[in-house]
PDB file of N, CA and C in Angstrom:
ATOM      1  N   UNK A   1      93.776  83.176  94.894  1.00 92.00           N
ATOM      2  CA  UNK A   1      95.140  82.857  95.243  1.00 92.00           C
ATOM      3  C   UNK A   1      95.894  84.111  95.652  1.00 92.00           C
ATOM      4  N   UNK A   2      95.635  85.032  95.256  1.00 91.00           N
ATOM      5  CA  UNK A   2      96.394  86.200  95.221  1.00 91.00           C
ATOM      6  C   UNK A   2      95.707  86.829  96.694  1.00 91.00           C
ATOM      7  N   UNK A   3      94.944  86.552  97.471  1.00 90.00           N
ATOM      8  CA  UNK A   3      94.360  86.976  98.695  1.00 90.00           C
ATOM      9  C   UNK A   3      95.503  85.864  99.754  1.00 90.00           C
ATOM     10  N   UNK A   4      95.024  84.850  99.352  1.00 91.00           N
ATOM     11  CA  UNK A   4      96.177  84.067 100.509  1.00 91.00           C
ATOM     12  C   UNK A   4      97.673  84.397 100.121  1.00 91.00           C
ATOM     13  N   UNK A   5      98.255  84.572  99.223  1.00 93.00           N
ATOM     14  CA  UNK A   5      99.504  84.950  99.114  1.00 93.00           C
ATOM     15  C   UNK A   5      99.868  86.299 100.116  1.00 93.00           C
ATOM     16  N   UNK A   6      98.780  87.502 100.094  1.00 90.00           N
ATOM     17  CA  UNK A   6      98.966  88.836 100.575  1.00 90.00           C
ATOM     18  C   UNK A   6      98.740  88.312 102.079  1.00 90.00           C
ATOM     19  N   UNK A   7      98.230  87.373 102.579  1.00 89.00           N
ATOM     20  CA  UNK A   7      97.554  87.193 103.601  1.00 89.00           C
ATOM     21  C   UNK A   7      99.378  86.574 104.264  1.00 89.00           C
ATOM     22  N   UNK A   8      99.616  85.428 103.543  1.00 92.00           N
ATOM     23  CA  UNK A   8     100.889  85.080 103.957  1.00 92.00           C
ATOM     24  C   UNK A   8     101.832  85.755 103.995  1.00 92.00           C
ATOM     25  N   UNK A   9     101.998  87.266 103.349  1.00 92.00           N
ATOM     26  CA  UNK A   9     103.043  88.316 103.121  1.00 92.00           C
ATOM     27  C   UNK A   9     102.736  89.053 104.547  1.00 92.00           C
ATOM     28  N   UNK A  10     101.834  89.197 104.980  1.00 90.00           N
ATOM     29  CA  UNK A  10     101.268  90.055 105.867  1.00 90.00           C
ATOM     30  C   UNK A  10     101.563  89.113 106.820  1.00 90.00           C
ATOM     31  N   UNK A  11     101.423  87.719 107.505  1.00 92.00           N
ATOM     32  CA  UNK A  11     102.035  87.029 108.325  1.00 92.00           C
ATOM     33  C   UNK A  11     103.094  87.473 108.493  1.00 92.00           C
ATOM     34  N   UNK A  12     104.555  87.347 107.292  1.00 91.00           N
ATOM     35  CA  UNK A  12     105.712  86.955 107.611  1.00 91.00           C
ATOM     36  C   UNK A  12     106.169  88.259 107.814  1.00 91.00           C
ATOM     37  N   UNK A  13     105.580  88.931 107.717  1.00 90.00           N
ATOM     38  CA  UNK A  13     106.276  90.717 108.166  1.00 90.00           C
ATOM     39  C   UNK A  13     105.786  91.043 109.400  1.00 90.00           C
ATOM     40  N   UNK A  14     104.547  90.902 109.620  1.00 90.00           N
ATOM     41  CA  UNK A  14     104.181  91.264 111.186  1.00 90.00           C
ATOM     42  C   UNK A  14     104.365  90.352 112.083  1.00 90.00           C
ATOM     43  N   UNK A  15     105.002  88.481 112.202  1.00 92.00           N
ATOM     44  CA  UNK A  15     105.199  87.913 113.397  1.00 92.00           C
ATOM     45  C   UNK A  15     103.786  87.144 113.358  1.00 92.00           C
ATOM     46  N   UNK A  16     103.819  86.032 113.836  1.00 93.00           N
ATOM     47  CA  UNK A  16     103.171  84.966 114.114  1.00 93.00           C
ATOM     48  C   UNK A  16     102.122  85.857 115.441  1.00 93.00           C
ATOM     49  N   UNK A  17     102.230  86.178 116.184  1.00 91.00           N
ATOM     50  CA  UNK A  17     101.627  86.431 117.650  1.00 91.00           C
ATOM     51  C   UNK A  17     101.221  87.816 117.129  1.00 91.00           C
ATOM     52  N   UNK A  18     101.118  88.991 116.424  1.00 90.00           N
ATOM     53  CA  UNK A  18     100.431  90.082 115.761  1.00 90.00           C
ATOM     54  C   UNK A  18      99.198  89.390 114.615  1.00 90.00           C
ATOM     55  N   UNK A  19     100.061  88.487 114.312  1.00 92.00           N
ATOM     56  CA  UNK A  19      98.834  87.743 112.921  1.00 92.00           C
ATOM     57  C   UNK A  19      98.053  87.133 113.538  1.00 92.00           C
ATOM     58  N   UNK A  20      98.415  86.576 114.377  1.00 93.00           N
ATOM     59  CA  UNK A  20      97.373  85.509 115.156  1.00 93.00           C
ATOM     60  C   UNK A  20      96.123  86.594 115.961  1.00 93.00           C
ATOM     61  N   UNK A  21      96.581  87.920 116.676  1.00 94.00           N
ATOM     62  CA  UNK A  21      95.659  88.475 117.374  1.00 94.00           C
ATOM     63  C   UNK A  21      94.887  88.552 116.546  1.00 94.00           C
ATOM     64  N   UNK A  22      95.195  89.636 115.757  1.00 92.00           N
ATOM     65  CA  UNK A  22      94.387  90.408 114.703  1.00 92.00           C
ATOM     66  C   UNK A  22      93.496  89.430 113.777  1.00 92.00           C
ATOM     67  N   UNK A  23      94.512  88.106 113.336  1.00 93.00           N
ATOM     68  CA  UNK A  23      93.327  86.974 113.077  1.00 93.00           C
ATOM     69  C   UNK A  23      92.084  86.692 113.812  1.00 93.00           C
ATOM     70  N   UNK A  24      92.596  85.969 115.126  1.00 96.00           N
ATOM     71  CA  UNK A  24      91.152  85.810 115.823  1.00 96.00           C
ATOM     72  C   UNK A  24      90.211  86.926 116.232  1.00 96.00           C
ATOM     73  N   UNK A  25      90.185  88.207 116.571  1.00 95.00           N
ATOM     74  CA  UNK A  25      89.238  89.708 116.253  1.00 95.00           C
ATOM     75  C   UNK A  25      89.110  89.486 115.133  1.00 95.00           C
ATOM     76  N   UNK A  26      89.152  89.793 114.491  1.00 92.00           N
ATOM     77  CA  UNK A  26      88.870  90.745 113.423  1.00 92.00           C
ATOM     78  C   UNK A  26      88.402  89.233 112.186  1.00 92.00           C
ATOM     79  N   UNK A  27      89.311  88.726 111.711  1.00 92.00           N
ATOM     80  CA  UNK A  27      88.935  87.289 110.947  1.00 92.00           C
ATOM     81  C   UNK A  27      88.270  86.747 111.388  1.00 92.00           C
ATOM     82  N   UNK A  28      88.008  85.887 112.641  1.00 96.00           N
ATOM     83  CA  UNK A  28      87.368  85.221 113.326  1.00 96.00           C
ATOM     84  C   UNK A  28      85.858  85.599 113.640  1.00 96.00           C
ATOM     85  N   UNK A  29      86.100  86.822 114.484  1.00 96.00           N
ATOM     86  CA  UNK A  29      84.802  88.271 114.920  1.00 96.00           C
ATOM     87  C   UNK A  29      84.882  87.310 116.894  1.00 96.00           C
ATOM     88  N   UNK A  30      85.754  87.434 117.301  1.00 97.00           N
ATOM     89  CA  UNK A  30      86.364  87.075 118.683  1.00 97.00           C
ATOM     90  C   UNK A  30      86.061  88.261 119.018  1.00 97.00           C
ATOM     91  N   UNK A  31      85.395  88.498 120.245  1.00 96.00           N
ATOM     92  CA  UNK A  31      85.714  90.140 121.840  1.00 96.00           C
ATOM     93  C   UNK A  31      86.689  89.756 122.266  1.00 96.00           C
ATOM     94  N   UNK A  32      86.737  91.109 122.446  1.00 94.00           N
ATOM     95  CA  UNK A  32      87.877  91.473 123.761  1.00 94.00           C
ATOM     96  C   UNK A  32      88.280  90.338 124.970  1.00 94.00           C
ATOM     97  N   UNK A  33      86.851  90.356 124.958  1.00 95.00           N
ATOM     98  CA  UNK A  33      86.695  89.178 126.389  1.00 95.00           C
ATOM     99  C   UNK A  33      87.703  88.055 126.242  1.00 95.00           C
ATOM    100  N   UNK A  34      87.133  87.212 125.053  1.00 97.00           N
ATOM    101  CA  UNK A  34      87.584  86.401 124.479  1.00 97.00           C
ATOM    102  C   UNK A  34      89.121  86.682 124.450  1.00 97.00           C
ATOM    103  N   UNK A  35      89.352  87.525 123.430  1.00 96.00           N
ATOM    104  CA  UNK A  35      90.949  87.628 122.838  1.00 96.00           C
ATOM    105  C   UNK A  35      91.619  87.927 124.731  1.00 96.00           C
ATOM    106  N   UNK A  36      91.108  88.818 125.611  1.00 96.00           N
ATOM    107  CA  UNK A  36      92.182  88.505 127.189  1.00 96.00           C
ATOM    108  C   UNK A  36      92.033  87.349 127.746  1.00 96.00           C
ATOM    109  N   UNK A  37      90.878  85.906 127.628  1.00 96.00           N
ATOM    110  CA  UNK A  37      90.788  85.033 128.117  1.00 96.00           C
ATOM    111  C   UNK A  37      92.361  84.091 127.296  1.00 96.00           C
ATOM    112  N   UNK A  38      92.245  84.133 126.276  1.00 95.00           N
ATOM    113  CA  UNK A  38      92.972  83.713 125.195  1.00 95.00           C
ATOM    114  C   UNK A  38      94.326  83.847 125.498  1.00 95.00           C
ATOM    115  N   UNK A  39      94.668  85.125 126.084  1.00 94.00           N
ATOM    116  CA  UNK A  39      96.239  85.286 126.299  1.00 94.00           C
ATOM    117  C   UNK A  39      96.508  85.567 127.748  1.00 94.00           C
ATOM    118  N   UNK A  40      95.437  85.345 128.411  1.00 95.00           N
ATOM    119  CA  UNK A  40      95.578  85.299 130.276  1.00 95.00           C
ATOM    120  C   UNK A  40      95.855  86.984 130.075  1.00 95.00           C
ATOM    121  N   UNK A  41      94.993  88.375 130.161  1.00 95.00           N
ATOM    122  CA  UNK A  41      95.463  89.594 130.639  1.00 95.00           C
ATOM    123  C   UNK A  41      94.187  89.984 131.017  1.00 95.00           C
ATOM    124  N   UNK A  42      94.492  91.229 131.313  1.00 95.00           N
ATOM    125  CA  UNK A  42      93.115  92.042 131.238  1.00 95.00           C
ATOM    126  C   UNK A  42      92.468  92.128 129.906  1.00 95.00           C
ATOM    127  N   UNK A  43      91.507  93.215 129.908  1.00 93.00           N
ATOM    128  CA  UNK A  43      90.589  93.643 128.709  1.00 93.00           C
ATOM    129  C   UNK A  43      91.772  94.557 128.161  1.00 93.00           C
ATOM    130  N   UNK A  44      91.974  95.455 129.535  1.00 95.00           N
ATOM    131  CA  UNK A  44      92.810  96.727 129.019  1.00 95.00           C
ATOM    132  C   UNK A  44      94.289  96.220 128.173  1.00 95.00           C
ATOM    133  N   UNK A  45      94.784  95.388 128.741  1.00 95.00           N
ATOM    134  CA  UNK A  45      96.298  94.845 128.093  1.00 95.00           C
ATOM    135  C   UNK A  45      95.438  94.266 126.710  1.00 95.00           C
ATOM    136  N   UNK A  46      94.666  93.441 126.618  1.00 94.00           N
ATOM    137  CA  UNK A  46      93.934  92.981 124.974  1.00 94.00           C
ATOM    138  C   UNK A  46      93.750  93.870 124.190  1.00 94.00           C
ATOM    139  N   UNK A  47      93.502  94.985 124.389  1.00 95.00           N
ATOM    140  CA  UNK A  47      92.653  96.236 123.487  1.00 95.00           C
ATOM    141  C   UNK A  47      94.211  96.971 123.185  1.00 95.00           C
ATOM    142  N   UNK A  48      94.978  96.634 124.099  1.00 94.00           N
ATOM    143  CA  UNK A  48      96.586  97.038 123.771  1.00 94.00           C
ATOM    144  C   UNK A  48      97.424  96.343 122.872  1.00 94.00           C
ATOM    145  N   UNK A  49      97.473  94.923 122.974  1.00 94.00           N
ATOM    146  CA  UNK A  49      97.647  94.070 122.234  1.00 94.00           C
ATOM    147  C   UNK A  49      97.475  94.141 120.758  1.00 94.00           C
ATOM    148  N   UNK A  50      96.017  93.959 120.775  1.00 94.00           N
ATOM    149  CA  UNK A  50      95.176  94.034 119.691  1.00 94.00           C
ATOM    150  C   UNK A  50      95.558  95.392 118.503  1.00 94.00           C
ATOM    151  N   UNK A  51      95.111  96.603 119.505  1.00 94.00           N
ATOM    152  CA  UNK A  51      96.081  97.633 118.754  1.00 94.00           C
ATOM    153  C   UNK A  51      97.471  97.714 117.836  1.00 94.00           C
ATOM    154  N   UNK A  52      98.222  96.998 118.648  1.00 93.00           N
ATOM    155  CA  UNK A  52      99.532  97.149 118.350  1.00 93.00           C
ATOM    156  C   UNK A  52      99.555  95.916 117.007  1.00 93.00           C
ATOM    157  N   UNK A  53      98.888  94.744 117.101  1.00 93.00           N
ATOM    158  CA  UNK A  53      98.853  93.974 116.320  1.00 93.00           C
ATOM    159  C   UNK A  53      98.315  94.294 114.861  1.00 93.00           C
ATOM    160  N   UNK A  54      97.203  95.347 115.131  1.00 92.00           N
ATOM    161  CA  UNK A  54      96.473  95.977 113.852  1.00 92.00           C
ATOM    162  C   UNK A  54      97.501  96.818 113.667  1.00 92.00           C
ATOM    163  N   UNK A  55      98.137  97.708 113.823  1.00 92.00           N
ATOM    164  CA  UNK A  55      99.100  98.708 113.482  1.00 92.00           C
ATOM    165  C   UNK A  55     100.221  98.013 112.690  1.00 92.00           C
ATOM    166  N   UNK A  56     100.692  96.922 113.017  1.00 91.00           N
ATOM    167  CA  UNK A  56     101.470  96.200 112.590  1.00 91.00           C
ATOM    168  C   UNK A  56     100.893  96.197 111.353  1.00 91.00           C
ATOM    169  N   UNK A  57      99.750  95.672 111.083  1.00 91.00           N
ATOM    170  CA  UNK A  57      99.690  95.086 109.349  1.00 91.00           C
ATOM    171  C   UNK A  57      99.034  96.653 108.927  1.00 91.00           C
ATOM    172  N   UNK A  58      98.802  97.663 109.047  1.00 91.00           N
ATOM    173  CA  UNK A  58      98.163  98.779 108.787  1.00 91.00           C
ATOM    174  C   UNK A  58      99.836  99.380 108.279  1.00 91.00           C
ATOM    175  N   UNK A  59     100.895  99.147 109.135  1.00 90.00           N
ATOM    176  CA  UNK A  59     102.629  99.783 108.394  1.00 90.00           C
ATOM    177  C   UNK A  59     102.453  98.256 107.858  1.00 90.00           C
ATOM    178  N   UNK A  60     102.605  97.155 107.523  1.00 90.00           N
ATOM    179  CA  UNK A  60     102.756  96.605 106.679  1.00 90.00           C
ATOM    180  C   UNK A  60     102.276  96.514 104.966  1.00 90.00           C
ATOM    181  N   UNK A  61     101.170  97.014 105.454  1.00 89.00           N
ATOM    182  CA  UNK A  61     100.353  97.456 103.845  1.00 89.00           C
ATOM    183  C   UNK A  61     100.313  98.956 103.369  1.00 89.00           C
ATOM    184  N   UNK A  62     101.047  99.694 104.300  1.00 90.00           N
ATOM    185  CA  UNK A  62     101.338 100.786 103.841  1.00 90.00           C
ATOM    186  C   UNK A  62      99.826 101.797 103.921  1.00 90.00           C
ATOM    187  N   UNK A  63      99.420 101.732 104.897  1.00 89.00           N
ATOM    188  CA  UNK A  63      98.411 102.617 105.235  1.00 89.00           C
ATOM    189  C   UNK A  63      97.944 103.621 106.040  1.00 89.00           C
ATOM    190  N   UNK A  64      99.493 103.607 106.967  1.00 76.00           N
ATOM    191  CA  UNK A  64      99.457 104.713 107.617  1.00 76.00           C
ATOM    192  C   UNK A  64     101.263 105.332 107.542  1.00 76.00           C
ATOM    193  N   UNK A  65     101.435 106.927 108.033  1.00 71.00           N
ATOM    194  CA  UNK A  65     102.543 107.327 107.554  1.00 71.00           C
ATOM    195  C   UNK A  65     103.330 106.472 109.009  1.00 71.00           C
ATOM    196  N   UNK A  66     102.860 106.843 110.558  1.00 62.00           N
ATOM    197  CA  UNK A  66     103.961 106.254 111.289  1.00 62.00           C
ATOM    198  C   UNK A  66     103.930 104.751 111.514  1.00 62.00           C
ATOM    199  N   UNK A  67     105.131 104.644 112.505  1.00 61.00           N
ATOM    200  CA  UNK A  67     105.571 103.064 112.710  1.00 61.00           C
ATOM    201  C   UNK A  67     104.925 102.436 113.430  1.00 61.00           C
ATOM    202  N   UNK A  68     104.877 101.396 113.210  1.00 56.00           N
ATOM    203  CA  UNK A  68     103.966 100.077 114.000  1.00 56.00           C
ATOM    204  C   UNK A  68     104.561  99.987 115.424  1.00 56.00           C
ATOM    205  N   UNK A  69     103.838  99.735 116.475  1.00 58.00           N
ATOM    206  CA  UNK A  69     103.732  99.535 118.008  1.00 58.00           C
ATOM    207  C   UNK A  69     104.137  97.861 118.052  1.00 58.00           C
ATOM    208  N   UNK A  70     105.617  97.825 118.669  1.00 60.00           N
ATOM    209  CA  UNK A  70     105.868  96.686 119.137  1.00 60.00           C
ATOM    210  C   UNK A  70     105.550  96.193 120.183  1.00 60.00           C
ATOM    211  N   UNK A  71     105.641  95.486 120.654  1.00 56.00           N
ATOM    212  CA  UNK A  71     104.545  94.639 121.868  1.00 56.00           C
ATOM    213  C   UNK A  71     106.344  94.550 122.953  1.00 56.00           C
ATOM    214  N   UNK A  72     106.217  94.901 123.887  1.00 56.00           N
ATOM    215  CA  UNK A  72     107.038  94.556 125.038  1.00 56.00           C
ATOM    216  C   UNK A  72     106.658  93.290 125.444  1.00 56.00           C
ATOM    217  N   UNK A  73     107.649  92.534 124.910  1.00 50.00           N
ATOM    218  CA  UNK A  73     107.598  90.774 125.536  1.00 50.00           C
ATOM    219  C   UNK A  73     107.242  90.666 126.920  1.00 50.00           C
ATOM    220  N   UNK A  74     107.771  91.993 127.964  1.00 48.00           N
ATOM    221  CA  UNK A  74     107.788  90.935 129.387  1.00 48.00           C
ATOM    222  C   UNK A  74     106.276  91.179 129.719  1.00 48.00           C
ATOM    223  N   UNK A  75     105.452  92.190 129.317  1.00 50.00           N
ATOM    224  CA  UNK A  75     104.328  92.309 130.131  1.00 50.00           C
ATOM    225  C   UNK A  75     103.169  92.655 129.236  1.00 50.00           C
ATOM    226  N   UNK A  76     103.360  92.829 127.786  1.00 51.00           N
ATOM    227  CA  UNK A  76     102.556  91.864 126.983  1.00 51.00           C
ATOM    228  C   UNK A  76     101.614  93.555 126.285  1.00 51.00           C
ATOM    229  N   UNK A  77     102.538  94.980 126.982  1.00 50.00           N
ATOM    230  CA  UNK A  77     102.127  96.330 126.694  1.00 50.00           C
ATOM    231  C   UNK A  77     102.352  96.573 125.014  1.00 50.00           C
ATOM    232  N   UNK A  78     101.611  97.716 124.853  1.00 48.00           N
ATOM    233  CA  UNK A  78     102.358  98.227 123.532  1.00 48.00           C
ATOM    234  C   UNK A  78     103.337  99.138 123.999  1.00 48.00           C
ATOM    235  N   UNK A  79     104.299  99.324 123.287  1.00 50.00           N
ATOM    236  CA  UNK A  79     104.864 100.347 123.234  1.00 50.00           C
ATOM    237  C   UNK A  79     105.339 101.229 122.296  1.00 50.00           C
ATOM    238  N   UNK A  80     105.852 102.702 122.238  1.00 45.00           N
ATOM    239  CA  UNK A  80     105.787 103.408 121.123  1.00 45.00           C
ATOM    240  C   UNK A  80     107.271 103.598 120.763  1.00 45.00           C
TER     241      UNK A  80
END
């Protein structure tokens, strides 16, 4: 119980669309391929994505000193 609780803490701090990437990689074991078919981009914008989505729960659990990479809505980049 105490895994899905952290799991749901880690949702509601990083955003539905960071949880979801990093879910299907990494939870799932989804490629690249996959995860840019998934959100219509390239590889290169996915591996950007993806990044920014892991960074997210990496400052959410307190595992790294800087800030998490928000995702620029219009074109789907990280940014710093």
């Amino acid at each position: 119980m105490a895994a899905g609780f952290e799991l749901r803490s880690a949702y509601l701090a990083v955003g539905e669309r960071n949880y979801g990437i990093a879910r299907f990689v990494a939870g799932e074991g989804h490629s690249l391929r996959e995860l840019s078919k998934k959100i219509k981009c390239s590889r290169r914008t996915a591996c950007k994505v993806l990044r920014a989505a892991l960074d997210a729960l990496v400052q959410h659990w307190g595992l790294s000193n800087g800030p998490a990479r928000d995702l620029d809505e219009d074109d789907g980049r990280a940014k710093h």
